[in-house]
């Protein structure tokens, strides 16, 4: 327990002159937030143990293998490469020390359900031409939109993402005031912001589709997230060697180099605070520690692992949150190729308001779904046997929906029929490996609230300091990382959340 890290001062620990040497920290959950926190804490000299419920770390970025197919179960878009570079850079490393990266071309392909199809590529002129083809002035509007998006991204990362601002007074800060245009853009919806630039509904959809992955809808997500277009079109879309599992392995290797210990199959059933620390009741026995960082589902940690008097929030609080969507996932190993599907493919109804309404307003299994297809075998020949394709379909759905075998079977056929009708790719007769994953699986495998796939949606009242904090206000020594906290949803944001959680521990307990 602890490894050699105790004996040596880390570079960043020396720079900061703050050491956690002699402190034991248990990290509950090995998702990206937990892995990140573990690295920063070990680097500061703490003896860190990650306790992971499942048989592999990575949280939702798990993988499974069957009959020569390897599936990424969760995240599949490698975006914001700068955030990964910054994370590894904190330890004197680079992502490419651990995994290779290939830029995708096209970034993604869109099939509209009226028969229209477009590619979005790394070639800016090609994208400008696509926009111009839909409306006069579309190319110039794209340039203007992207310029604003880039400014928003750079300001947001510097002042709101990399800097944690957990209290109101942190926002009454000259830096924040200088960012007032961005602060104000928080107050408009993405829908109203995008419509200032583009009239054509298809162009509006292209600029808003990322919201699905952030767990919001164009109506309820603040315009701050216009910054995702800079991520998409300027920074590029990549595929990591080995899929997202390769990224998990890379960060886990880094953590081990820093002295972190991992225990898998170690679900925490209870967190008990003692006068001098904590006892964690795990499947493998009791684990004593000085401090705890939970990267498990925030609501699960509070409602299920802590006694009532040590919770910050009531069950009622969680009941009233707007959760990000769950998902219906269909993992398929298929004979033959699946052209013309690209590595990343979106299939969008020409009017997607109905689908968003069925997620956020009147929860129901979507009648005319917007969905995403990931075909890593178009880029990586190690994910499927020769002569076969590997893909998954992801339909965002409301959390908490009834999820029975009969509903899944019916919806599976609906999705396969929809793919055939709108992309021309017939899959049903060629499937050799198949697995579904949906609401009940998210709840069971990840203890996620109502089976959400992502956590708390980024609505106006759940952005920035309106998200649950990294420090427990009810229990000193307990900290939180992951998508429920700041800066929010998505792998890059969870990496930063782990840094914020570790910083809070260091600020409170370093010697």
Tab-separated table of C-alpha atoms in Angstrom:
chain	number	residue	atom	x	y	z
A	1	UNK	CA	0.000	0.000	0.000
A	2	UNK	CA	1.603	3.255	-1.065
A	3	UNK	CA	4.579	2.167	-3.142
A	4	UNK	CA	7.820	4.104	-3.551
A	5	UNK	CA	6.124	7.462	-4.102
A	6	UNK	CA	6.212	8.229	-0.361
A	7	UNK	CA	9.947	8.487	-0.407
A	8	UNK	CA	10.325	10.898	-3.282
A	9	UNK	CA	9.106	14.430	-3.846
A	10	UNK	CA	7.292	14.878	-7.142
A	11	UNK	CA	8.183	17.703	-9.555
A	12	UNK	CA	4.822	19.429	-9.153
A	13	UNK	CA	4.815	18.783	-5.413
A	14	UNK	CA	8.201	20.494	-5.142
A	15	UNK	CA	7.050	23.362	-7.359
A	16	UNK	CA	4.057	23.959	-5.148
A	17	UNK	CA	6.028	23.295	-1.989
A	18	UNK	CA	3.028	21.298	-0.752
A	19	UNK	CA	3.263	17.618	0.086
A	20	UNK	CA	0.723	14.994	1.043
A	21	UNK	CA	3.489	12.633	2.204
A	22	UNK	CA	2.209	10.408	4.983
A	23	UNK	CA	-1.428	10.759	3.907
A	24	UNK	CA	-3.531	7.831	2.680
A	25	UNK	CA	-6.230	8.650	0.121
A	26	UNK	CA	-8.842	6.194	-1.152
A	27	UNK	CA	-10.342	6.992	-4.543
A	28	UNK	CA	-13.758	5.351	-4.979
A	29	UNK	CA	-14.310	4.544	-8.647
A	30	UNK	CA	-11.808	4.332	-11.486
A	31	UNK	CA	-13.502	6.487	-14.122
A	32	UNK	CA	-11.545	9.322	-15.709
A	33	UNK	CA	-12.229	11.659	-12.774
A	34	UNK	CA	-10.927	9.094	-10.307
A	35	UNK	CA	-7.888	8.166	-12.409
A	36	UNK	CA	-6.998	11.845	-12.813
A	37	UNK	CA	-7.403	12.623	-9.088
A	38	UNK	CA	-5.308	9.560	-8.219
A	39	UNK	CA	-2.444	10.761	-10.450
A	40	UNK	CA	-2.399	14.303	-9.035
A	41	UNK	CA	-2.652	13.069	-5.429
A	42	UNK	CA	0.096	10.476	-5.826
A	43	UNK	CA	2.238	13.116	-7.513
A	44	UNK	CA	1.795	15.270	-4.396
A	45	UNK	CA	3.128	12.431	-2.246
A	46	UNK	CA	-0.034	10.706	-0.998
A	47	UNK	CA	-0.386	6.930	-0.812
A	48	UNK	CA	-3.330	6.415	-3.165
A	49	UNK	CA	-5.539	3.348	-3.620
A	50	UNK	CA	-8.246	3.234	-6.291
A	51	UNK	CA	-11.183	1.000	-5.309
A	52	UNK	CA	-13.125	-0.013	-8.421
A	53	UNK	CA	-16.455	-1.887	-8.345
A	54	UNK	CA	-16.062	-3.559	-11.755
A	55	UNK	CA	-13.381	-5.890	-13.073
A	56	UNK	CA	-11.677	-3.133	-15.080
A	57	UNK	CA	-11.040	0.559	-14.523
A	58	UNK	CA	-12.165	3.288	-16.903
A	59	UNK	CA	-15.735	3.734	-15.685
A	60	UNK	CA	-18.008	4.111	-18.681
A	61	UNK	CA	-14.953	3.734	-20.934
A	62	UNK	CA	-14.941	-0.027	-20.370
A	63	UNK	CA	-14.338	-2.481	-23.178
A	64	UNK	CA	-15.567	-5.981	-23.823
A	65	UNK	CA	-14.297	-8.645	-26.202
A	66	UNK	CA	-16.192	-11.472	-27.839
A	67	UNK	CA	-15.349	-13.844	-30.691
A	68	UNK	CA	-12.575	-11.619	-32.039
A	69	UNK	CA	-14.509	-8.334	-31.700
A	70	UNK	CA	-13.413	-5.622	-29.236
A	71	UNK	CA	-15.983	-2.980	-28.309
A	72	UNK	CA	-15.548	0.361	-26.585
A	73	UNK	CA	-18.646	0.420	-24.374
A	74	UNK	CA	-18.812	4.163	-23.780
A	75	UNK	CA	-16.873	7.218	-24.982
A	76	UNK	CA	-15.721	6.965	-28.596
A	77	UNK	CA	-14.987	10.553	-29.726
A	78	UNK	CA	-11.473	11.710	-28.818
A	79	UNK	CA	-11.971	15.473	-28.653
A	80	UNK	CA	-10.080	18.363	-26.997
A	81	UNK	CA	-6.610	16.850	-27.492
A	82	UNK	CA	-5.170	19.932	-25.742
A	83	UNK	CA	-6.786	18.844	-22.448
A	84	UNK	CA	-5.150	15.413	-22.668
A	85	UNK	CA	-1.808	17.060	-23.492
A	86	UNK	CA	-2.150	19.341	-20.483
A	87	UNK	CA	-3.027	16.401	-18.209
A	88	UNK	CA	-0.036	14.279	-19.216
A	89	UNK	CA	2.152	17.396	-19.301
A	90	UNK	CA	1.510	17.938	-15.566
A	91	UNK	CA	3.626	14.796	-15.007
A	92	UNK	CA	6.285	15.553	-17.610
A	93	UNK	CA	4.708	13.216	-20.175
A	94	UNK	CA	2.815	13.358	-23.468
A	95	UNK	CA	-0.195	11.328	-24.618
A	96	UNK	CA	1.962	9.791	-27.355
A	97	UNK	CA	4.186	8.272	-24.651
A	98	UNK	CA	1.216	5.966	-24.010
A	99	UNK	CA	-0.923	5.726	-27.178
A	100	UNK	CA	-0.941	6.839	-30.793
A	101	UNK	CA	-3.546	9.167	-32.311
A	102	UNK	CA	-5.004	9.214	-35.804
A	103	UNK	CA	-6.978	12.198	-37.059
A	104	UNK	CA	-10.204	11.085	-38.688
A	105	UNK	CA	-11.254	12.163	-42.176
A	106	UNK	CA	-14.129	12.723	-42.352
A	107	UNK	CA	-14.540	13.824	-38.752
A	108	UNK	CA	-18.053	12.450	-39.176
A	109	UNK	CA	-20.765	11.860	-41.765
A	110	UNK	CA	-24.393	12.941	-41.407
A	111	UNK	CA	-27.344	11.123	-42.962
A	112	UNK	CA	-30.531	13.196	-42.825
A	113	UNK	CA	-33.697	11.151	-42.980
A	114	UNK	CA	-34.886	12.964	-46.109
A	115	UNK	CA	-32.098	11.271	-48.107
A	116	UNK	CA	-29.577	14.110	-47.798
A	117	UNK	CA	-26.010	13.305	-46.728
A	118	UNK	CA	-22.969	15.446	-45.866
A	119	UNK	CA	-19.385	14.909	-44.728
A	120	UNK	CA	-17.652	17.190	-42.247
A	121	UNK	CA	-13.900	16.895	-42.800
A	122	UNK	CA	-10.648	18.456	-41.513
A	123	UNK	CA	-10.622	20.586	-44.708
A	124	UNK	CA	-12.036	23.996	-43.728
A	125	UNK	CA	-12.802	24.961	-47.339
A	126	UNK	CA	-14.796	21.756	-47.843
A	127	UNK	CA	-16.902	22.527	-44.747
A	128	UNK	CA	-17.387	26.155	-45.832
A	129	UNK	CA	-18.606	24.912	-49.222
A	130	UNK	CA	-21.112	22.590	-47.505
A	131	UNK	CA	-22.483	25.496	-45.465
A	132	UNK	CA	-22.645	27.779	-48.501
A	133	UNK	CA	-24.538	25.092	-50.429
A	134	UNK	CA	-27.397	25.283	-47.897
A	135	UNK	CA	-27.723	29.043	-47.687
A	136	UNK	CA	-26.193	32.118	-49.287
A	137	UNK	CA	-23.590	33.525	-46.909
A	138	UNK	CA	-23.359	30.185	-45.065
A	139	UNK	CA	-19.571	30.031	-45.451
A	140	UNK	CA	-19.059	33.529	-44.021
A	141	UNK	CA	-21.499	32.785	-41.181
A	142	UNK	CA	-19.542	29.584	-40.458
A	143	UNK	CA	-16.305	31.612	-40.246
A	144	UNK	CA	-17.910	34.150	-37.891
A	145	UNK	CA	-19.456	31.463	-35.737
A	146	UNK	CA	-16.177	29.575	-35.482
A	147	UNK	CA	-14.244	32.704	-34.576
A	148	UNK	CA	-16.661	33.367	-31.711
A	149	UNK	CA	-16.525	29.701	-30.745
A	150	UNK	CA	-12.717	29.795	-30.549
A	151	UNK	CA	-12.704	32.926	-28.372
A	152	UNK	CA	-15.318	31.385	-26.098
A	153	UNK	CA	-13.337	28.139	-25.845
A	154	UNK	CA	-10.038	29.796	-24.960
A	155	UNK	CA	-11.609	32.127	-22.402
A	156	UNK	CA	-13.811	29.413	-20.934
A	157	UNK	CA	-10.946	26.941	-20.497
A	158	UNK	CA	-8.626	29.500	-18.931
A	159	UNK	CA	-11.132	31.186	-16.627
A	160	UNK	CA	-13.938	28.700	-15.978
A	161	UNK	CA	-12.671	25.179	-16.715
A	162	UNK	CA	-9.075	25.072	-15.510
A	163	UNK	CA	-9.883	27.500	-12.680
A	164	UNK	CA	-12.351	26.060	-10.213
A	165	UNK	CA	-14.779	28.700	-8.913
A	166	UNK	CA	-16.927	26.958	-6.320
A	167	UNK	CA	-18.289	30.072	-4.556
A	168	UNK	CA	-20.235	33.128	-5.690
A	169	UNK	CA	-17.409	35.411	-4.617
A	170	UNK	CA	-15.060	33.604	-7.033
A	171	UNK	CA	-17.177	34.994	-9.873
A	172	UNK	CA	-16.862	38.610	-8.708
A	173	UNK	CA	-13.315	38.609	-9.973
A	174	UNK	CA	-11.687	41.024	-12.467
A	175	UNK	CA	-10.831	38.079	-14.754
A	176	UNK	CA	-14.420	36.952	-14.811
A	177	UNK	CA	-15.696	40.471	-15.318
A	178	UNK	CA	-13.373	40.886	-18.300
A	179	UNK	CA	-15.031	37.755	-19.676
A	180	UNK	CA	-18.475	39.368	-19.369
A	181	UNK	CA	-19.496	38.629	-22.985
A	182	UNK	CA	-18.951	34.951	-22.226
A	183	UNK	CA	-20.699	35.237	-18.892
A	184	UNK	CA	-23.685	36.733	-20.679
A	185	UNK	CA	-23.639	34.025	-23.327
A	186	UNK	CA	-24.339	31.611	-20.477
A	187	UNK	CA	-27.768	33.212	-20.271
A	188	UNK	CA	-28.937	32.475	-23.829
A	189	UNK	CA	-29.820	29.024	-25.074
A	190	UNK	CA	-27.783	27.303	-27.763
A	191	UNK	CA	-30.901	27.285	-29.921
A	192	UNK	CA	-31.237	31.086	-29.895
A	193	UNK	CA	-27.469	31.593	-30.301
A	194	UNK	CA	-27.125	29.293	-33.316
A	195	UNK	CA	-30.199	30.767	-35.018
A	196	UNK	CA	-28.473	34.172	-35.034
A	197	UNK	CA	-25.946	32.755	-37.484
A	198	UNK	CA	-27.787	30.124	-39.527
A	199	UNK	CA	-31.332	29.959	-40.894
A	200	UNK	CA	-31.221	26.502	-42.426
A	201	UNK	CA	-32.408	23.860	-39.936
A	202	UNK	CA	-29.784	21.338	-41.122
A	203	UNK	CA	-26.938	23.778	-40.457
A	204	UNK	CA	-28.433	24.503	-37.056
A	205	UNK	CA	-28.464	20.771	-36.335
A	206	UNK	CA	-24.818	20.351	-37.342
A	207	UNK	CA	-23.860	23.131	-34.911
A	208	UNK	CA	-25.948	21.673	-32.107
A	209	UNK	CA	-25.470	17.910	-32.369
A	210	UNK	CA	-22.634	17.860	-29.778
A	211	UNK	CA	-25.197	18.824	-27.142
A	212	UNK	CA	-26.451	15.249	-27.256
A	213	UNK	CA	-23.056	14.128	-25.943
A	214	UNK	CA	-23.091	16.874	-23.292
A	215	UNK	CA	-26.432	15.640	-22.131
A	216	UNK	CA	-28.590	18.598	-23.110
A	217	UNK	CA	-30.950	19.870	-25.759
A	218	UNK	CA	-30.631	23.070	-27.824
A	219	UNK	CA	-33.453	24.574	-25.754
A	220	UNK	CA	-31.951	23.939	-22.296
A	221	UNK	CA	-28.177	24.194	-22.839
A	222	UNK	CA	-26.467	27.571	-22.379
A	223	UNK	CA	-24.795	29.183	-25.390
A	224	UNK	CA	-21.430	28.852	-23.646
A	225	UNK	CA	-21.266	25.430	-25.314
A	226	UNK	CA	-20.879	27.091	-28.694
A	227	UNK	CA	-17.230	26.432	-27.789
A	228	UNK	CA	-17.749	22.801	-28.837
A	229	UNK	CA	-17.751	23.850	-32.505
A	230	UNK	CA	-14.156	25.048	-32.110
A	231	UNK	CA	-13.359	21.653	-30.593
A	232	UNK	CA	-15.048	19.930	-33.501
A	233	UNK	CA	-13.874	21.913	-36.537
A	234	UNK	CA	-10.558	23.471	-35.425
A	235	UNK	CA	-9.039	21.005	-32.948
A	236	UNK	CA	-10.180	17.933	-34.838
A	237	UNK	CA	-11.575	14.487	-34.112
A	238	UNK	CA	-9.096	11.675	-33.384
A	239	UNK	CA	-9.036	7.951	-32.843
A	240	UNK	CA	-6.710	6.703	-30.091
A	241	UNK	CA	-4.745	3.532	-30.739
A	242	UNK	CA	-6.603	0.698	-29.052
A	243	UNK	CA	-9.786	2.757	-28.880
A	244	UNK	CA	-10.750	4.525	-25.665
A	245	UNK	CA	-9.481	1.481	-23.790
A	246	UNK	CA	-6.016	2.536	-24.972
A	247	UNK	CA	-6.475	5.904	-23.250
A	248	UNK	CA	-7.621	4.210	-20.036
A	249	UNK	CA	-4.589	1.898	-20.164
A	250	UNK	CA	-2.283	4.870	-20.748
A	251	UNK	CA	-3.568	6.843	-17.761
A	252	UNK	CA	-3.573	3.695	-15.599
A	253	UNK	CA	0.069	3.043	-16.555
A	254	UNK	CA	0.941	6.627	-15.627
A	255	UNK	CA	-0.880	6.225	-12.293
A	256	UNK	CA	1.062	3.045	-11.501
A	257	UNK	CA	4.321	4.826	-12.356
A	258	UNK	CA	3.323	7.476	-9.803
A	259	UNK	CA	2.730	4.760	-7.189
A	260	UNK	CA	-1.052	4.362	-7.301
A	261	UNK	CA	-2.437	0.977	-6.192
A	262	UNK	CA	-5.528	-0.475	-7.892
A	263	UNK	CA	-8.087	-2.879	-6.457
A	264	UNK	CA	-10.791	-4.079	-8.887
A	265	UNK	CA	-13.881	-6.018	-7.876
A	266	UNK	CA	-13.855	-3.837	-4.751
A	267	UNK	CA	-17.285	-2.224	-4.657
A	268	UNK	CA	-17.674	0.172	-1.725
A	269	UNK	CA	-20.889	-0.524	0.193
A	270	UNK	CA	-20.505	2.064	2.964
A	271	UNK	CA	-18.325	5.039	3.914
A	272	UNK	CA	-17.991	5.506	7.678
A	273	UNK	CA	-16.233	8.544	9.104
A	274	UNK	CA	-14.080	8.052	12.211
A	275	UNK	CA	-12.321	10.616	14.367
A	276	UNK	CA	-9.061	10.096	12.489
A	277	UNK	CA	-10.268	9.184	8.988
A	278	UNK	CA	-12.617	6.801	7.223
A	279	UNK	CA	-13.468	3.125	7.006
A	280	UNK	CA	-14.705	1.922	3.614
A	281	UNK	CA	-16.666	-1.309	3.640
A	282	UNK	CA	-15.763	-3.121	0.415
A	283	UNK	CA	-16.482	-6.528	-1.072
A	284	UNK	CA	-12.889	-7.445	-0.221
A	285	UNK	CA	-13.083	-6.254	3.428
A	286	UNK	CA	-12.674	-2.993	5.314
A	287	UNK	CA	-10.297	-0.344	3.977
A	288	UNK	CA	-9.090	2.401	6.310
A	289	UNK	CA	-7.877	5.724	4.948
A	290	UNK	CA	-7.295	9.341	5.952
A	291	UNK	CA	-9.212	10.945	3.077
A	292	UNK	CA	-11.700	9.898	0.402
A	293	UNK	CA	-12.258	11.118	-3.171
A	294	UNK	CA	-15.425	9.659	-4.681
A	295	UNK	CA	-15.615	9.337	-8.453
A	296	UNK	CA	-18.659	7.098	-8.111
A	297	UNK	CA	-22.042	8.515	-9.109
A	298	UNK	CA	-22.473	11.574	-6.838
A	299	UNK	CA	-26.081	10.768	-5.874
A	300	UNK	CA	-25.172	7.130	-5.176
A	301	UNK	CA	-22.294	8.186	-2.910
A	302	UNK	CA	-24.504	10.538	-0.924
A	303	UNK	CA	-27.750	8.562	-0.830
A	304	UNK	CA	-26.420	5.000	-0.552
A	305	UNK	CA	-22.954	5.112	1.010
A	306	UNK	CA	-23.349	7.806	3.694
A	307	UNK	CA	-25.629	8.081	6.740
A	308	UNK	CA	-28.304	10.743	6.405
A	309	UNK	CA	-26.621	13.324	8.678
A	310	UNK	CA	-23.480	13.297	6.490
A	311	UNK	CA	-25.261	14.002	3.189
A	312	UNK	CA	-25.262	17.438	1.574
A	313	UNK	CA	-28.450	16.818	-0.385
A	314	UNK	CA	-31.813	15.174	0.216
A	315	UNK	CA	-33.398	12.584	-2.039
A	316	UNK	CA	-35.757	15.382	-3.074
A	317	UNK	CA	-32.811	17.434	-4.390
A	318	UNK	CA	-31.755	14.614	-6.700
A	319	UNK	CA	-35.337	13.965	-7.743
A	320	UNK	CA	-35.588	17.542	-9.038
A	321	UNK	CA	-32.327	17.613	-11.037
A	322	UNK	CA	-32.404	17.570	-14.838
A	323	UNK	CA	-30.428	14.476	-15.714
A	324	UNK	CA	-28.542	13.983	-18.940
A	325	UNK	CA	-29.936	11.258	-21.190
A	326	UNK	CA	-29.503	7.569	-20.783
A	327	UNK	CA	-28.881	5.573	-23.958
A	328	UNK	CA	-30.012	2.539	-25.858
A	329	UNK	CA	-26.827	0.910	-27.134
A	330	UNK	CA	-26.641	-1.893	-29.648
A	331	UNK	CA	-23.159	-3.435	-30.045
A	332	UNK	CA	-22.871	-5.422	-33.265
A	333	UNK	CA	-20.286	-7.669	-34.859
A	334	UNK	CA	-21.270	-7.992	-38.519
A	335	UNK	CA	-20.163	-10.055	-41.526
A	336	UNK	CA	-18.849	-7.983	-44.432
A	337	UNK	CA	-18.436	-4.226	-44.719
A	338	UNK	CA	-20.853	-1.507	-43.683
A	339	UNK	CA	-20.027	1.152	-46.259
A	340	UNK	CA	-21.065	3.956	-46.602
A	341	UNK	CA	-21.022	4.362	-42.798
A	342	UNK	CA	-18.010	6.397	-41.640
A	343	UNK	CA	-16.105	5.864	-38.373
A	344	UNK	CA	-18.488	8.423	-36.806
A	345	UNK	CA	-21.925	8.682	-38.392
A	346	UNK	CA	-24.980	10.674	-37.290
A	347	UNK	CA	-28.474	9.846	-38.505
A	348	UNK	CA	-30.781	12.813	-37.926
A	349	UNK	CA	-34.472	13.395	-38.547
A	350	UNK	CA	-35.034	16.663	-40.413
A	351	UNK	CA	-36.942	17.850	-37.328
A	352	UNK	CA	-35.423	16.565	-34.112
A	353	UNK	CA	-37.509	18.608	-31.663
A	354	UNK	CA	-39.696	15.552	-31.102
A	355	UNK	CA	-36.756	13.407	-30.039
A	356	UNK	CA	-35.518	16.027	-27.548
A	357	UNK	CA	-39.064	16.420	-26.192
A	358	UNK	CA	-39.141	12.650	-25.595
A	359	UNK	CA	-35.929	12.968	-23.566
A	360	UNK	CA	-36.572	16.099	-21.502
A	361	UNK	CA	-40.291	16.950	-21.565
A	362	UNK	CA	-42.449	13.859	-22.037
A	363	UNK	CA	-40.119	10.903	-21.418
A	364	UNK	CA	-40.754	8.069	-23.866
A	365	UNK	CA	-38.835	5.735	-26.149
A	366	UNK	CA	-38.198	8.005	-29.190
A	367	UNK	CA	-40.559	7.415	-32.054
A	368	UNK	CA	-38.307	8.982	-34.726
A	369	UNK	CA	-34.864	8.793	-33.141
A	370	UNK	CA	-31.738	10.841	-33.811
A	371	UNK	CA	-28.815	8.500	-33.247
A	372	UNK	CA	-25.091	7.921	-33.593
A	373	UNK	CA	-23.258	5.017	-35.234
A	374	UNK	CA	-19.636	4.274	-34.391
A	375	UNK	CA	-17.703	2.000	-36.768
A	376	UNK	CA	-14.140	1.745	-35.414
A	377	UNK	CA	-13.375	-1.056	-37.882
A	378	UNK	CA	-13.287	1.621	-40.626
A	379	UNK	CA	-10.062	2.877	-38.954
A	380	UNK	CA	-8.731	0.028	-36.802
A	381	UNK	CA	-8.475	-3.519	-38.166
A	382	UNK	CA	-7.765	-4.988	-34.706
A	383	UNK	CA	-11.366	-4.513	-33.465
A	384	UNK	CA	-12.951	-7.154	-35.717
A	385	UNK	CA	-11.920	-10.428	-37.395
A	386	UNK	CA	-10.999	-10.340	-41.094
A	387	UNK	CA	-13.996	-9.797	-43.331
A	388	UNK	CA	-16.123	-8.370	-40.511
A	389	UNK	CA	-17.188	-4.967	-39.191
A	390	UNK	CA	-17.540	-3.694	-35.639
A	391	UNK	CA	-20.132	-1.042	-34.840
A	392	UNK	CA	-22.430	0.252	-32.187
A	393	UNK	CA	-25.609	2.295	-32.402
A	394	UNK	CA	-26.362	4.824	-29.646
A	395	UNK	CA	-29.828	6.329	-29.276
A	396	UNK	CA	-30.079	9.006	-26.543
A	397	UNK	CA	-33.177	8.297	-24.423
A	398	UNK	CA	-34.704	9.665	-21.240
A	399	UNK	CA	-33.255	8.315	-17.974
A	400	UNK	CA	-35.605	6.240	-15.851
A	401	UNK	CA	-37.593	4.736	-18.749
A	402	UNK	CA	-39.038	1.235	-18.368
A	403	UNK	CA	-36.372	-1.081	-19.760
A	404	UNK	CA	-37.637	-4.637	-20.276
A	405	UNK	CA	-36.414	-7.433	-22.582
A	406	UNK	CA	-39.581	-7.044	-24.679
A	407	UNK	CA	-39.089	-3.268	-25.083
A	408	UNK	CA	-35.422	-3.785	-26.007
A	409	UNK	CA	-36.255	-6.420	-28.608
A	410	UNK	CA	-38.849	-4.184	-30.221
A	411	UNK	CA	-36.550	-1.139	-30.156
A	412	UNK	CA	-33.594	-3.111	-31.499
A	413	UNK	CA	-35.618	-3.978	-34.604
A	414	UNK	CA	-36.792	-0.376	-34.940
A	415	UNK	CA	-33.168	0.855	-34.917
A	416	UNK	CA	-31.968	-1.785	-37.387
A	417	UNK	CA	-34.858	-0.944	-39.727
A	418	UNK	CA	-34.125	2.774	-39.397
A	419	UNK	CA	-30.436	2.241	-40.243
A	420	UNK	CA	-31.380	0.233	-43.340
A	421	UNK	CA	-33.939	2.783	-44.468
A	422	UNK	CA	-31.801	5.893	-43.950
A	423	UNK	CA	-28.231	4.751	-44.701
A	424	UNK	CA	-28.899	1.808	-47.038
A	425	UNK	CA	-26.929	-0.545	-44.770
A	426	UNK	CA	-28.776	-3.820	-44.045
A	427	UNK	CA	-27.413	-5.400	-40.868
A	428	UNK	CA	-30.073	-7.785	-39.541
A	429	UNK	CA	-29.101	-10.901	-41.542
A	430	UNK	CA	-25.341	-10.426	-41.040
A	431	UNK	CA	-25.076	-10.062	-37.252
A	432	UNK	CA	-22.720	-12.611	-35.633
A	433	UNK	CA	-22.192	-10.909	-32.227
A	434	UNK	CA	-24.790	-8.757	-30.498
A	435	UNK	CA	-25.238	-7.104	-27.109
A	436	UNK	CA	-27.621	-4.415	-25.867
A	437	UNK	CA	-26.984	-1.990	-23.008
A	438	UNK	CA	-29.511	0.477	-21.688
A	439	UNK	CA	-31.105	2.211	-18.687
A	440	UNK	CA	-31.059	-0.714	-16.257
A	441	UNK	CA	-27.458	-1.608	-17.178
A	442	UNK	CA	-26.221	1.939	-16.499
A	443	UNK	CA	-27.953	1.820	-13.122
A	444	UNK	CA	-26.600	-1.638	-12.254
A	445	UNK	CA	-23.058	-1.427	-13.634
A	446	UNK	CA	-22.287	2.185	-12.698
A	447	UNK	CA	-24.796	2.857	-9.864
A	448	UNK	CA	-25.982	5.768	-11.985
A	449	UNK	CA	-29.017	7.784	-10.931
A	450	UNK	CA	-32.106	6.618	-12.884
A	451	UNK	CA	-29.725	4.994	-15.365
A	452	UNK	CA	-28.353	8.259	-16.784
A	453	UNK	CA	-25.453	7.622	-19.143
A	454	UNK	CA	-23.726	10.921	-18.336
A	455	UNK	CA	-24.857	12.559	-15.071
A	456	UNK	CA	-26.286	16.052	-14.644
A	457	UNK	CA	-27.328	17.891	-17.800
A	458	UNK	CA	-25.643	21.244	-18.482
A	459	UNK	CA	-28.738	23.373	-18.048
A	460	UNK	CA	-28.402	26.998	-17.010
A	461	UNK	CA	-29.239	26.159	-13.395
A	462	UNK	CA	-26.771	23.233	-13.411
A	463	UNK	CA	-23.700	24.883	-14.942
A	464	UNK	CA	-20.516	26.134	-13.227
A	465	UNK	CA	-21.043	26.880	-9.521
A	466	UNK	CA	-24.586	25.484	-9.710
A	467	UNK	CA	-23.197	21.944	-9.971
A	468	UNK	CA	-22.465	19.926	-6.802
A	469	UNK	CA	-19.108	20.867	-5.231
A	470	UNK	CA	-15.804	18.996	-5.079
A	471	UNK	CA	-15.638	19.356	-1.285
A	472	UNK	CA	-18.412	17.805	0.761
A	473	UNK	CA	-20.048	20.584	2.762
A	474	UNK	CA	-21.329	18.008	5.268
A	475	UNK	CA	-18.332	15.734	5.813
A	476	UNK	CA	-14.758	17.073	6.073
A	477	UNK	CA	-12.252	14.834	4.314
A	478	UNK	CA	-14.687	13.675	1.611
A	479	UNK	CA	-14.220	15.002	-1.944
A	480	UNK	CA	-15.879	14.387	-5.305
A	481	UNK	CA	-14.703	14.071	-8.916
A	482	UNK	CA	-16.537	13.147	-12.115
A	483	UNK	CA	-19.214	14.433	-14.446
A	484	UNK	CA	-21.630	15.669	-11.752
A	485	UNK	CA	-19.140	18.262	-10.494
A	486	UNK	CA	-17.402	21.088	-12.350
A	487	UNK	CA	-16.428	21.481	-15.082
A	488	UNK	CA	-18.956	18.849	-16.196
A	489	UNK	CA	-19.703	16.020	-18.608
A	490	UNK	CA	-17.293	14.372	-21.052
A	491	UNK	CA	-13.921	12.668	-20.733
A	492	UNK	CA	-11.776	15.851	-20.957
A	493	UNK	CA	-13.969	17.596	-18.366
A	494	UNK	CA	-13.769	14.582	-16.041
A	495	UNK	CA	-9.961	14.671	-16.261
A	496	UNK	CA	-10.102	18.309	-15.137
A	497	UNK	CA	-12.621	17.458	-12.395
A	498	UNK	CA	-10.071	15.033	-10.949
A	499	UNK	CA	-7.475	17.800	-10.916
A	500	UNK	CA	-9.890	20.132	-9.086
A	501	UNK	CA	-10.731	17.453	-6.521
A	502	UNK	CA	-7.025	16.755	-5.934
A	503	UNK	CA	-6.302	20.491	-5.635
A	504	UNK	CA	-9.002	20.774	-2.972
A	505	UNK	CA	-7.415	17.888	-1.021
A	506	UNK	CA	-3.951	19.458	-1.371
A	507	UNK	CA	-5.213	22.896	-0.325
A	508	UNK	CA	-6.875	21.423	2.765
A	509	UNK	CA	-4.351	18.822	3.881
A	510	UNK	CA	-0.872	19.365	2.418
A	511	UNK	CA	1.948	19.987	4.802
